[in-house]
Short mmCIF file of C-alpha atoms in Angstrom, two decimals:
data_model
loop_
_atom_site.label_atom_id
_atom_site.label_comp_id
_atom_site.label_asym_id
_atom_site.label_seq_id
_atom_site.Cartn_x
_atom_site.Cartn_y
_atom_site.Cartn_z
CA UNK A 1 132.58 42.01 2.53
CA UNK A 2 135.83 42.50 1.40
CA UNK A 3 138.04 45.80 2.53
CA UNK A 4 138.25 48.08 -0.37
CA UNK A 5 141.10 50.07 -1.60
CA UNK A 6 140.35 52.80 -4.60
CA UNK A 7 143.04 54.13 -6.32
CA UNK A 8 142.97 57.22 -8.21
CA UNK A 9 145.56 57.50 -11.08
CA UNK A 10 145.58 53.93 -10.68
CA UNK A 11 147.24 52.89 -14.32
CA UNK A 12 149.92 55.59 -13.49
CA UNK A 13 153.61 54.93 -11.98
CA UNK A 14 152.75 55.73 -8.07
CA UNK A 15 148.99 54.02 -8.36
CA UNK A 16 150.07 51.14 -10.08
CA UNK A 17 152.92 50.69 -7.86
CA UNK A 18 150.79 51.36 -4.86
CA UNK A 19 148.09 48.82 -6.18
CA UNK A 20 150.64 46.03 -6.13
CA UNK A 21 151.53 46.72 -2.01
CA UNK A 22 147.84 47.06 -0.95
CA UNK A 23 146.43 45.03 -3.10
CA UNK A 24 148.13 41.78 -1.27
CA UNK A 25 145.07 42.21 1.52
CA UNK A 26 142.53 44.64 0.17
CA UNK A 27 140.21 44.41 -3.15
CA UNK A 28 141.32 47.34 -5.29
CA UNK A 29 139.67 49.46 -7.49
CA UNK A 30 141.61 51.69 -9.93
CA UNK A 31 140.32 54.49 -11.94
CA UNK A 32 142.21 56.24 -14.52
CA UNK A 33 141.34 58.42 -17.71
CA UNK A 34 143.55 56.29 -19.73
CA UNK A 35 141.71 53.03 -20.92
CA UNK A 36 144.28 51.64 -22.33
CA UNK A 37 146.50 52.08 -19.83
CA UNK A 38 143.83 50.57 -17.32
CA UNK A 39 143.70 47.61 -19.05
CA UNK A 40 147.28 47.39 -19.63
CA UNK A 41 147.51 47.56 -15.34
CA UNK A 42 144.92 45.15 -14.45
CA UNK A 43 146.28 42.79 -16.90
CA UNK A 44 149.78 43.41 -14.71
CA UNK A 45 148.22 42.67 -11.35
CA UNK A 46 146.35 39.57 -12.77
CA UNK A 47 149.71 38.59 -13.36
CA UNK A 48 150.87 39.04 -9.78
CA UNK A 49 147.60 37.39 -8.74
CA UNK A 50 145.78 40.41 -7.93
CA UNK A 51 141.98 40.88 -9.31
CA UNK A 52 141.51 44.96 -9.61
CA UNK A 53 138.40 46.43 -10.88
CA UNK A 54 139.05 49.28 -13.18
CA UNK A 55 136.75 52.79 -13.28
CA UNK A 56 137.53 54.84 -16.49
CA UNK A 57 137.18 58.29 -14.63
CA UNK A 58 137.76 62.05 -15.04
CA UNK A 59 138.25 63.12 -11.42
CA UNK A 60 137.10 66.69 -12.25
CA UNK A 61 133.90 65.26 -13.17
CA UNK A 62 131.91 65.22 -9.97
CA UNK A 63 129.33 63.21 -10.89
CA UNK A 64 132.16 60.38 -12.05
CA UNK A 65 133.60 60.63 -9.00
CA UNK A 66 129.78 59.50 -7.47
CA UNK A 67 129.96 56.67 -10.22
CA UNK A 68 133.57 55.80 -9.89
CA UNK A 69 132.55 55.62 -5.35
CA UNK A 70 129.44 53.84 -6.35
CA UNK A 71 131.39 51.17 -8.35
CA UNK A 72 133.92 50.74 -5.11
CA UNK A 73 130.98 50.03 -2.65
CA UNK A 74 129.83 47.29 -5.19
CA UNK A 75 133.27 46.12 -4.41
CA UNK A 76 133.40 45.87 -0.96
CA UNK A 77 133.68 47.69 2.26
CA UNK A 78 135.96 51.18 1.61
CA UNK A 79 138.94 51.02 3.63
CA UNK A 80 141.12 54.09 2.27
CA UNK A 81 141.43 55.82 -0.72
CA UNK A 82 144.82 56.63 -2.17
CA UNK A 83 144.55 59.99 -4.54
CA UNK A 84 147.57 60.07 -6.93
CA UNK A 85 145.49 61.35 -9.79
CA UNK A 86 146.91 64.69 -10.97
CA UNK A 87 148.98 66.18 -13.98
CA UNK A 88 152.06 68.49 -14.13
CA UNK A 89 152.91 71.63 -15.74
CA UNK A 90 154.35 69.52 -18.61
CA UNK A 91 151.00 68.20 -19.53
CA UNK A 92 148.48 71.02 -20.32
CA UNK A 93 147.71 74.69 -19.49
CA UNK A 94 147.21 76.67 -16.08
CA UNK A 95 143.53 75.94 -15.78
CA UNK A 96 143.76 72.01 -16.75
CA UNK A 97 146.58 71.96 -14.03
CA UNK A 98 144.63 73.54 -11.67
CA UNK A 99 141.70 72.33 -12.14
CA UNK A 100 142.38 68.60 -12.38
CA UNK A 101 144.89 68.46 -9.36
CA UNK A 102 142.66 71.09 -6.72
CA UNK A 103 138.74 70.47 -8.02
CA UNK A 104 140.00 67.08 -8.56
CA UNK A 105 141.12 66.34 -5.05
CA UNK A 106 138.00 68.17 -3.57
CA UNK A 107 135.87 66.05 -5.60
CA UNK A 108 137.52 62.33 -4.51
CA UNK A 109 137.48 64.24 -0.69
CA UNK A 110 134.11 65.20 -0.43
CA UNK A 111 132.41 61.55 -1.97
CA UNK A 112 135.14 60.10 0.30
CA UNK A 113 133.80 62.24 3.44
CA UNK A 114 129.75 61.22 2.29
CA UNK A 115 130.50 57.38 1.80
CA UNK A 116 133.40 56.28 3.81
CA UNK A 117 132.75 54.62 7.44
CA UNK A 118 134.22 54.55 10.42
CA UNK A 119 138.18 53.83 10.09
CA UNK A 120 138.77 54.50 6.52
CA UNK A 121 141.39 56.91 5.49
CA UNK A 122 142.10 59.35 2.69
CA UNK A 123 145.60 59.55 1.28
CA UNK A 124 146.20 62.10 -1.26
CA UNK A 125 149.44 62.94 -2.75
CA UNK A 126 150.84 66.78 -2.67
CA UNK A 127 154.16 67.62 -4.26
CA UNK A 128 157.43 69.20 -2.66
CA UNK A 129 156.76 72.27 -5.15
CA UNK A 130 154.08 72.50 -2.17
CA UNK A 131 156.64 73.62 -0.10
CA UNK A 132 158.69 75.66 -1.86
CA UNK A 133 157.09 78.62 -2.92
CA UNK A 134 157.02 81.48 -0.63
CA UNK A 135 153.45 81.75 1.72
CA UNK A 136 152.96 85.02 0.65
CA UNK A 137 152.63 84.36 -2.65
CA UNK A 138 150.31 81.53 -1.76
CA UNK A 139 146.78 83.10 -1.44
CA UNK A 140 145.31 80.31 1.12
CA UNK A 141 142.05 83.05 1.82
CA UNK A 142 140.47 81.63 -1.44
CA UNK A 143 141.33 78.14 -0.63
CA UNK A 144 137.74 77.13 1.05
CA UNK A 145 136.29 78.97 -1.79
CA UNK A 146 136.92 75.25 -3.78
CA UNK A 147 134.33 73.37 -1.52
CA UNK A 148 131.86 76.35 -1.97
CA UNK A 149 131.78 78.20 -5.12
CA UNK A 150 134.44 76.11 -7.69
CA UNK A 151 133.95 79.14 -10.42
CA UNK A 152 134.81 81.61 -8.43
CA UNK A 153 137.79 79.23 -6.90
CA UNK A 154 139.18 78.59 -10.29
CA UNK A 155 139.13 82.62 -11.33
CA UNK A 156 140.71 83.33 -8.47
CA UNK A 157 143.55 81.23 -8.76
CA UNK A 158 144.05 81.49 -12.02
CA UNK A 159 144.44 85.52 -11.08
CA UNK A 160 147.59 84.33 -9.04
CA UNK A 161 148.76 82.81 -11.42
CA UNK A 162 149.23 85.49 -13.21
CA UNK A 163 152.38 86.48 -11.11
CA UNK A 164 154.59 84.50 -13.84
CA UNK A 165 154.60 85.39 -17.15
CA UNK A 166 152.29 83.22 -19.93
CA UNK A 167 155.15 80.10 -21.17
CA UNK A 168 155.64 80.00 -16.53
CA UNK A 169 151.98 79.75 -15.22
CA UNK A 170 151.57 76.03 -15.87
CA UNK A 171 154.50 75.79 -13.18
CA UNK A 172 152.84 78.10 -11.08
CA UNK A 173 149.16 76.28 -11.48
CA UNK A 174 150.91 73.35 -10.31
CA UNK A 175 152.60 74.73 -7.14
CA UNK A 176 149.40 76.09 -6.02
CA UNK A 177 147.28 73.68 -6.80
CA UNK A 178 149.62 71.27 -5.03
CA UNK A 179 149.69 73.93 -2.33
CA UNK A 180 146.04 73.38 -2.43
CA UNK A 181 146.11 69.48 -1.89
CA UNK A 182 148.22 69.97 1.02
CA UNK A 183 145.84 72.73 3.03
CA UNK A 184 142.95 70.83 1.98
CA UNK A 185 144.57 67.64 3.70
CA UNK A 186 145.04 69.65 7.01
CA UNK A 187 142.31 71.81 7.09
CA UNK A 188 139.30 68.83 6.62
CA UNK A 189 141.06 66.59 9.59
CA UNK A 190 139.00 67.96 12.14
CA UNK A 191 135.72 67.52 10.07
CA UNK A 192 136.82 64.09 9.31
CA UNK A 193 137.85 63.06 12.47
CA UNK A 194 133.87 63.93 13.27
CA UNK A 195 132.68 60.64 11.20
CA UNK A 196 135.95 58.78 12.25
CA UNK A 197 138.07 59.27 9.00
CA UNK A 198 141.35 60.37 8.33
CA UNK A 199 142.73 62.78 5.91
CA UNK A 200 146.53 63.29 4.96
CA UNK A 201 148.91 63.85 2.29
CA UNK A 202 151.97 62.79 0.96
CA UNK A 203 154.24 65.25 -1.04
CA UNK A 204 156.74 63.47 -3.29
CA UNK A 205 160.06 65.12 -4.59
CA UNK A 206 161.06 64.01 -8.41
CA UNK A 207 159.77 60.28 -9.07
CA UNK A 208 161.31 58.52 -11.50
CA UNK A 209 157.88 58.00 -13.57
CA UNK A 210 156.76 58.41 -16.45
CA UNK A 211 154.90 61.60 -15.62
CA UNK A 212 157.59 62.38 -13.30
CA UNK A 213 160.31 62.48 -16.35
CA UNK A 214 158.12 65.14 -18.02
CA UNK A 215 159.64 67.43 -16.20
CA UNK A 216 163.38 66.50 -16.08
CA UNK A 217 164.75 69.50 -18.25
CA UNK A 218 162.21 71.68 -16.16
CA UNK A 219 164.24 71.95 -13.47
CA UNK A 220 163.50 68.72 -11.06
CA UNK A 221 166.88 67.18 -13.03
CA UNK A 222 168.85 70.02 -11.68
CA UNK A 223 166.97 69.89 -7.86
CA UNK A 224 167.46 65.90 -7.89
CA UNK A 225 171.54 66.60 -8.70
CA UNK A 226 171.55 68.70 -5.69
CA UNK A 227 169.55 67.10 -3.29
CA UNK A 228 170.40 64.84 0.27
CA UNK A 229 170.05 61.93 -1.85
CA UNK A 230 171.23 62.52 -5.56
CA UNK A 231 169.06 60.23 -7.17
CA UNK A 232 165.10 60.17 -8.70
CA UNK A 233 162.64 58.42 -5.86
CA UNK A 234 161.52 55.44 -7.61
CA UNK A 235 157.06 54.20 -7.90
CA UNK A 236 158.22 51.57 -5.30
CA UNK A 237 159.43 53.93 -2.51
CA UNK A 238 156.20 56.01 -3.03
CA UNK A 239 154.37 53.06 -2.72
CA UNK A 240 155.19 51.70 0.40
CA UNK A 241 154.71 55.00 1.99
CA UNK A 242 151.37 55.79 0.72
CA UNK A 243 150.64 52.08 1.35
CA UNK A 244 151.00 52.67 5.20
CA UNK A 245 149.28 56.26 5.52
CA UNK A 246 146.50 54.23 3.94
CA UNK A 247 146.21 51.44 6.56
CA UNK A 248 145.29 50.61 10.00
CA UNK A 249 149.46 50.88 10.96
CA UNK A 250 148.99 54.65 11.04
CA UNK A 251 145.82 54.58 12.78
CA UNK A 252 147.23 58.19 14.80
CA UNK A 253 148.09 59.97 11.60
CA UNK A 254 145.91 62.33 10.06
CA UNK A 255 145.90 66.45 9.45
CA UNK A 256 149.45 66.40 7.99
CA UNK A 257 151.76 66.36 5.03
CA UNK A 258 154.80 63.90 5.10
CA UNK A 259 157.71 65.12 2.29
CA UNK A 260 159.41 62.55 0.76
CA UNK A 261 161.65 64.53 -1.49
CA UNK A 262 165.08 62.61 -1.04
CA UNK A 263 166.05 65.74 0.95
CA UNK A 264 165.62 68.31 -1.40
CA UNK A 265 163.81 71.22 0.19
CA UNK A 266 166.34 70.27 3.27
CA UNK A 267 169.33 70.88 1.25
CA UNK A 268 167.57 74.41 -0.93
CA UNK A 269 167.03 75.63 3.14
CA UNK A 270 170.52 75.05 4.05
CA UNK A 271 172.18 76.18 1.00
CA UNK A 272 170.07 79.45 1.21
CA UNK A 273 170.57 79.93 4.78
CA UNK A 274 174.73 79.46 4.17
CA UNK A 275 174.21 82.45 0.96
CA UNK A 276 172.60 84.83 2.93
CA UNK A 277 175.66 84.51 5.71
#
């Protein structure tokens, strides 16, 4: 059977690009909950010679997520899955934000850990506003709560939220939630590494996207003037990146979180180190 790749966010900037590296030597399956913009992508990788089945999914749905997995081992043989589903604080309220980019990611993981075999890998994609708010304001404790008790996951987070003021807590919601992706991406390895899987996550710094440019006069226009590199990441870059996490190359790498921010966090370190001097 043929080796499968499933792409979440697939019709977006990062999954589409990401579609177009892997799917060279893997079958790929790309769900989105756009239609039109899943047609619009397969239509673009037909073009490139590259067949794609397309899932219209809601990754918060759980039982989509069974249908969407289901569809992939009709496919062929799962060989990774490459999570770039998710929303920013541009793009809806606190609870949408969290709950599509945290419940979201723990519902691709777990189907992922119940279906996948031996060998297959799970790449999901953080942020670097992961790594920029302080820990303490990060309330990790309630993190497993997501795999156990969702309700009670989602009221608690949305309680830390509450730390910014109403027009602010999308921003926040997206931090943590992305702070979320990231633990969850470390904390299953073990687990995973149990059945022979690996687990990891990628945290991008501003992409030049479509969803990415949502948030230009948010602040990630000012971060990307000020950064190592002083330019927007472009789909492609992502790509290639995500594109190896996801294959046999990086057989050794699991239980981490690679930032590939164009130096930004570097730069806020150093520049706040040289202040407080």
């Amino acid at each position: 059977m043929s080796a499968v790749s499933l792409i979440t966010g697939g019709a977006g900037g990062m999954g589409l690009a990401t579609a177009k590296v892997v799917g060279r030597d893997h079958s790929v399956v790309l769900c989105d909950v756009r239609q039109e913009r899943l047609d619009a992508a397969a239509a673009e990788l037909a073009g490139l010679g590259i067949s794609a089945t397309t899932v219209h999914c809601d990754v918060t749905d759980r039982d989509a997520v069974g249908r969407l997995f289901d569809g992939a081992a009709v496919a062929g043989t799962l060989a990774s899955v490459i999570h770039t589903a998710g929303v920013s604080p541009s793009m809806g309220d606190a609870e949408y934000v969290m709950r599509t980019n945290a419940l979201g990611t723990v519902n691709v993981g777990e189907q992922f850990f119940a279906r996948a075999g031996e060998g297959a890998a799970l790449v999901n994609v953080a942020s670097m506003a992961a790594h920029i708010l302080p820990a303490e304001l990060i309330p990790t404790a309630v993190f497993p709560a997501a795999l156990q008790d969702p309700d009670t996951f989602m009221a608690e987070m949305l309680t830390a939220c509450e730390i910014a003021p109403e027009e602010a807590r999308s921003g926040i919601a997206y931090a943590l939630s992305k702070s979320f992706v990231r633990w969850y991406s470390v904390a299953q390895a073990e687990r995973f590494n149990g059945k022979g899987l690996r687990i990891l996550s990628v945290s991008p710094g501003s992409i030049d996207t479509e969803m990415g440019r949502l948030e230009e006069q948010a602040g990630a226009g000012a971060m990307v003037a000020d950064a190592a590199v002083p330019r927007w990441g472009t789909a492609e870059e992502m790509a290639d990146l995500l594109a190896f996490c996801a294959s046999r190359k990086a057989g050794y790498l699991t239980g981490t979180d690679i930032l590939n921010d164009g130096g930004v966090i570097a730069s806020m370190t150093e520049r706040t180190r040289l202040a407080s001097q």
